[in-house]
Coordinates of C-alpha atoms in Angstrom, one line a residue:
M1 CA -8.6 20.0 39.4
S2 CA -7.6 23.4 38.1
E3 CA -9.3 26.4 39.6
T4 CA -10.0 28.1 36.3
T5 CA -12.0 26.4 33.6
E6 CA -11.1 27.1 30.0
R7 CA -13.9 27.7 27.4
I8 CA -13.3 26.4 23.9
K9 CA -15.5 26.9 20.8
C10 CA -14.4 23.7 19.0
L11 CA -12.5 20.9 20.8
I12 CA -11.0 18.2 18.6
I13 CA -10.1 14.9 20.4
G14 CA -7.6 12.9 18.5
S15 CA -4.9 13.7 15.9
G16 CA -5.1 11.3 13.0
P17 CA -6.1 12.3 9.4
A18 CA -9.7 12.8 10.6
G19 CA -8.7 15.1 13.5
Y20 CA -6.3 17.2 11.5
T21 CA -8.6 17.6 8.5
A22 CA -11.4 18.7 10.9
A23 CA -8.9 21.1 12.4
I24 CA -8.0 22.6 9.0
Y25 CA -11.7 23.2 8.1
A26 CA -12.6 24.4 11.6
A27 CA -9.7 26.9 11.8
R28 CA -10.5 28.3 8.3
A29 CA -14.1 28.8 9.6
D30 CA -12.7 30.9 12.5
M31 CA -13.9 28.3 15.1
K32 CA -10.5 28.6 16.8
P33 CA -10.1 24.8 17.3
V34 CA -8.0 23.3 20.0
M35 CA -6.8 19.7 19.5
Y36 CA -5.6 17.3 22.1
T37 CA -3.4 14.7 20.4
G38 CA -4.0 11.7 22.7
M39 CA -1.5 9.0 23.5
E40 CA -0.5 8.4 19.9
P41 CA 0.0 11.8 18.2
G42 CA -0.7 11.3 14.5
G43 CA -2.7 8.1 15.0
Q44 CA -2.1 4.8 13.2
L45 CA -0.3 6.3 10.3
T46 CA 2.7 7.0 12.4
T47 CA 3.4 3.3 12.5
T48 CA 3.2 3.0 8.7
T49 CA 6.4 3.4 6.8
E50 CA 5.1 4.2 3.3
V51 CA 1.7 5.7 2.3
D52 CA 1.2 5.3 -1.4
N53 CA -2.6 5.6 -1.8
F54 CA -3.3 9.1 -0.3
P55 CA -4.1 11.6 -3.1
G56 CA -1.6 14.3 -3.8
Y57 CA 1.6 12.3 -3.1
P58 CA 2.6 10.9 -6.5
E59 CA 5.9 9.5 -5.1
G60 CA 4.3 8.3 -1.9
V61 CA 5.1 9.6 1.6
D62 CA 6.0 7.9 4.9
G63 CA 3.3 8.0 7.5
P64 CA 5.0 10.1 10.2
T65 CA 6.0 12.8 7.6
M66 CA 2.5 13.0 6.3
M67 CA 1.1 13.5 9.8
V68 CA 3.7 16.2 10.5
Q69 CA 2.6 18.0 7.3
L70 CA -1.1 17.7 8.3
Q71 CA -0.3 19.2 11.7
Q72 CA 1.6 22.1 10.1
Q73 CA -1.2 22.8 7.8
A74 CA -3.7 22.8 10.6
E75 CA -1.5 25.1 12.7
R76 CA -1.0 27.5 9.8
F77 CA -4.7 28.3 9.9
G78 CA -4.7 28.8 13.7
T79 CA -5.3 25.4 15.2
E80 CA -3.8 25.0 18.7
V81 CA -2.4 21.5 19.0
R82 CA -1.8 20.3 22.5
I83 CA -0.1 17.2 23.8
G84 CA -2.6 15.6 26.2
M85 CA -5.1 12.9 26.9
V86 CA -8.8 13.5 27.4
T87 CA -9.6 11.3 30.5
A88 CA -13.2 12.2 31.2
V89 CA -16.2 13.8 29.6
E90 CA -19.6 15.0 30.7
L91 CA -21.7 15.6 27.6
N92 CA -24.7 17.9 27.6
D93 CA -28.1 16.7 26.3
S94 CA -29.4 20.2 25.5
E95 CA -29.2 22.1 22.2
G96 CA -26.6 24.8 22.8
G97 CA -25.5 23.1 26.0
I98 CA -21.8 23.2 27.1
H99 CA -19.8 20.0 27.3
K100 CA -17.3 19.4 30.1
V101 CA -14.0 17.7 29.5
V102 CA -11.1 16.7 31.7
V103 CA -7.6 16.5 30.3
D104 CA -4.9 14.4 31.9
N105 CA -7.1 14.0 35.0
S106 CA -6.5 17.6 36.0
K107 CA -7.4 20.3 33.5
E108 CA -11.0 21.2 33.1
I109 CA -12.4 22.5 29.8
E110 CA -15.8 23.6 28.6
A111 CA -16.5 23.1 24.9
E112 CA -19.3 24.4 22.8
T113 CA -18.7 21.7 20.2
I114 CA -16.6 18.5 20.3
I115 CA -15.3 16.5 17.3
I116 CA -14.3 13.0 18.4
S117 CA -11.5 11.6 16.2
T118 CA -10.0 9.1 18.6
G119 CA -9.7 6.4 16.0
A120 CA -9.5 2.6 16.4
T121 CA -6.6 0.5 17.5
A122 CA -5.7 -2.6 15.5
K123 CA -5.5 -5.8 17.6
Y124 CA -2.2 -7.6 17.4
L125 CA -1.2 -11.0 18.6
G126 CA 1.2 -9.6 21.3
L127 CA 4.3 -11.6 20.3
P128 CA 7.6 -9.8 20.9
S129 CA 8.8 -10.8 17.4
E130 CA 5.6 -9.4 15.9
Q131 CA 5.9 -6.1 17.7
K132 CA 9.5 -5.8 16.7
L133 CA 8.7 -6.1 13.0
R134 CA 5.7 -3.8 12.9
G135 CA 6.5 -1.5 9.9
G136 CA 9.1 -4.0 8.8
G137 CA 6.7 -6.4 7.2
V138 CA 4.1 -6.8 9.9
S139 CA 0.9 -4.8 9.0
A140 CA -2.7 -4.6 10.2
C141 CA -4.0 -3.3 6.8
A142 CA -3.7 -5.3 3.7
V143 CA -5.4 -2.7 1.6
C144 CA -2.9 -0.1 2.8
D145 CA 0.3 -2.1 2.5
G146 CA -0.5 -5.1 0.2
F147 CA 0.9 -3.4 -2.9
F148 CA 4.4 -3.5 -1.5
Y149 CA 4.3 -7.3 -1.6
K150 CA 3.3 -7.8 -5.2
N151 CA 4.3 -11.2 -6.5
Q152 CA 5.7 -12.2 -3.1
E153 CA 4.6 -14.8 -0.6
V154 CA 2.7 -13.5 2.5
A155 CA 0.6 -14.7 5.4
I156 CA -2.5 -13.4 7.0
V157 CA -4.0 -14.2 10.5
G158 CA -7.7 -14.3 11.1
G159 CA -10.9 -16.1 10.3
G160 CA -13.6 -13.4 10.1
D161 CA -15.1 -11.5 7.2
T162 CA -12.3 -8.9 7.2
A163 CA -9.6 -11.5 7.2
A164 CA -11.3 -13.4 4.3
E165 CA -11.7 -10.2 2.3
E166 CA -8.1 -9.1 2.9
A167 CA -6.9 -12.6 2.0
T168 CA -8.6 -12.6 -1.4
Y169 CA -7.4 -9.0 -1.9
L170 CA -3.8 -10.1 -1.3
A171 CA -4.3 -13.2 -3.5
N172 CA -4.8 -10.9 -6.5
I173 CA -1.5 -9.2 -5.8
C174 CA 0.8 -11.8 -4.2
K175 CA 2.1 -15.1 -5.5
K176 CA 0.9 -17.0 -2.5
V177 CA -1.2 -16.2 0.7
T178 CA -1.0 -18.5 3.7
M179 CA -4.1 -17.9 5.8
L180 CA -3.9 -18.9 9.5
V181 CA -7.3 -19.7 11.2
R182 CA -7.1 -20.4 15.0
G183 CA -10.2 -22.6 15.1
D184 CA -11.3 -25.6 13.0
E185 CA -13.6 -23.3 10.9
M186 CA -13.8 -19.7 9.8
R187 CA -16.1 -17.2 11.4
A188 CA -16.6 -15.4 8.1
S189 CA -19.9 -15.6 6.2
K190 CA -20.4 -18.6 3.9
A191 CA -20.0 -16.3 0.9
M192 CA -16.7 -15.1 2.1
Q193 CA -15.5 -18.6 3.0
H194 CA -16.4 -19.7 -0.5
R195 CA -14.3 -16.9 -1.9
V196 CA -11.3 -18.0 0.1
T197 CA -11.6 -21.7 -0.6
S198 CA -12.1 -21.2 -4.3
T199 CA -9.0 -19.0 -4.6
P200 CA -6.2 -21.3 -5.7
N201 CA -3.2 -19.4 -4.3
I202 CA -4.6 -19.2 -0.8
D203 CA -3.3 -21.9 1.5
L204 CA -5.8 -22.2 4.3
R205 CA -4.5 -23.6 7.5
Y206 CA -7.1 -24.4 10.3
N207 CA -6.1 -24.8 14.0
T208 CA -3.0 -22.9 13.2
E209 CA -1.4 -20.0 15.1
V210 CA 1.7 -17.9 14.8
D211 CA 4.5 -19.2 17.0
E212 CA 7.2 -16.8 15.9
V213 CA 7.7 -14.1 13.2
L214 CA 11.1 -14.7 11.7
G215 CA 13.5 -12.0 10.7
D216 CA 15.9 -9.4 12.2
Q217 CA 15.1 -6.1 10.5
V218 CA 12.3 -7.2 8.2
V219 CA 10.0 -10.2 8.0
E220 CA 11.8 -13.2 6.4
G221 CA 9.6 -16.1 7.5
L222 CA 7.0 -17.5 9.9
R223 CA 7.0 -20.3 12.3
M224 CA 3.4 -21.7 12.7
I225 CA 2.1 -24.1 15.3
N226 CA -0.9 -26.5 15.0
N227 CA -2.8 -25.9 18.3
K228 CA -4.2 -29.4 18.3
T229 CA -1.1 -31.5 17.4
G230 CA 1.6 -29.1 18.6
E231 CA 3.4 -29.6 15.3
K232 CA 5.5 -26.6 14.1
E233 CA 6.3 -25.6 10.6
E234 CA 8.4 -22.8 9.1
I235 CA 7.6 -21.0 5.9
K236 CA 9.3 -18.2 4.0
I237 CA 7.3 -15.0 3.7
T238 CA 8.0 -11.3 3.3
G239 CA 4.8 -9.9 4.8
L240 CA 2.5 -10.8 7.7
F241 CA -1.0 -9.3 7.9
I242 CA -2.9 -9.3 11.1
A243 CA -6.7 -9.3 10.6
I244 CA -8.1 -10.1 14.0
G245 CA -10.1 -6.9 14.4
H246 CA -9.9 -3.4 15.7
K247 CA -11.0 -1.8 19.0
P248 CA -12.5 1.7 18.7
N249 CA -11.0 4.1 21.2
T250 CA -14.4 5.1 22.8
D251 CA -14.2 3.9 26.4
I252 CA -14.5 7.4 27.9
F253 CA -17.7 8.0 25.9
K254 CA -19.5 4.9 26.9
G255 CA -22.9 5.5 28.5
Q256 CA -23.2 8.9 26.9
I257 CA -22.7 8.4 23.2
D258 CA -24.7 5.9 21.2
M259 CA -22.5 3.0 20.0
D260 CA -22.9 -0.3 18.3
D261 CA -22.1 -3.6 20.0
M262 CA -18.4 -3.3 19.0
G263 CA -18.0 0.2 20.5
Y264 CA -18.1 2.2 17.2
I265 CA -19.9 5.5 17.5
I266 CA -23.2 5.7 15.7
T267 CA -23.6 8.8 13.6
K268 CA -26.9 10.0 12.1
G269 CA -27.6 9.4 8.4
K270 CA -24.9 10.7 6.2
S271 CA -23.7 13.2 8.8
T272 CA -21.2 13.0 11.6
K273 CA -23.8 14.0 14.2
T274 CA -24.0 11.8 17.4
N275 CA -26.9 11.6 19.7
K276 CA -25.5 14.6 21.7
P277 CA -26.1 18.1 20.3
G278 CA -22.8 19.7 19.3
V279 CA -20.8 16.4 19.5
F280 CA -19.6 14.9 16.2
A281 CA -17.6 11.8 15.3
S282 CA -15.2 11.3 12.4
G283 CA -12.7 8.8 11.2
D284 CA -12.2 5.2 12.3
V285 CA -14.0 5.8 15.6
Q286 CA -17.2 5.6 13.6
D287 CA -16.1 3.7 10.5
K288 CA -15.5 0.0 10.7
E289 CA -16.0 -0.6 6.9
Y290 CA -13.3 1.3 5.1
R291 CA -10.7 2.4 7.7
Q292 CA -8.6 4.4 5.2
A293 CA -6.7 7.7 5.8
V294 CA -8.5 9.3 2.9
T295 CA -12.0 8.3 4.1
A296 CA -11.1 9.4 7.6
A297 CA -10.0 12.8 6.3
G298 CA -13.3 13.1 4.4
T299 CA -15.3 12.6 7.5
G300 CA -13.1 15.0 9.4
C301 CA -14.1 17.7 6.8
M302 CA -17.7 16.7 7.3
A303 CA -17.5 17.0 11.1
A304 CA -16.0 20.5 10.9
L305 CA -18.8 21.6 8.5
D306 CA -21.4 20.0 10.8
A307 CA -20.0 21.7 13.8
E308 CA -19.9 25.1 12.0
R309 CA -23.5 24.8 11.0
Y310 CA -24.5 23.7 14.5
L311 CA -22.8 26.8 16.0
S312 CA -24.5 29.0 13.4
S313 CA -27.9 27.6 14.2
I314 CA -27.3 28.1 17.9
E315 CA -26.3 31.7 17.3
T316 CA -29.3 32.3 15.1
E317 CA -31.6 31.0 17.8
V318 CA -30.0 33.3 20.4
T319 CA -30.3 36.4 18.2
V320 CA -33.9 35.8 17.1

């Protein structure tokens, strides 16, 4: 461990739209924020080729460019962006208490406030062909990328509520949606199942899995396999959507921060406050409903404002 411990007023963990928006607001409030980017600087948007639904980009923008611009904006106001991974935390239970953080298993930091913006990681199937074509027709967000496949034939993998919701969303845009469900029934609620089965251009395939994503540079087709009969079938598609869930990046906070049974951080009411004074959560790490860049950015703003008000209340108590 380092011999000297650094004290930071506002520490931001994570560098997606939530983290950078928090940084912009915190820096403008003279909180001198320091951000650690984590293993995936820029978050999930760096794996997205085109972002067409973020306000202020009438012609659209590619994900990596957008994240570079957000970083530049945060740095313009004084945010210090550091490449590094927070590997351990010791959060204080007391109002005004100091939180201890370890970065890259070596550097010790003390933080007066922490904004957790570590996001959530989409689960993928793990096929080499799927990974090769991520950004080339393979997506984990139908709401984000479905528009690019208007009037085309696509496929979606998953059997839960999210998969059902995204399948019906795609069905409104695309010519045909082939839905692959691994089991012999969907896990989605009865209402969502009814929406899927009553949508004429959704071809629902039970006991079916992806055997191979076809295409060299972009998705051109899909080879499916029936996991009961072993029968394989190829179909032509231009887009494949994976809807088998997300994993919030909250492992290092377990046992200290209140979470739901899926690992998403629980925030209080309409705020970004966690159960630890001075610790706030924003973005996909606490949002399993919307998972959009613009909603993440909104909660990043909220977290910075909550942190600023928290620090002001602590200073007021000290001076009184």
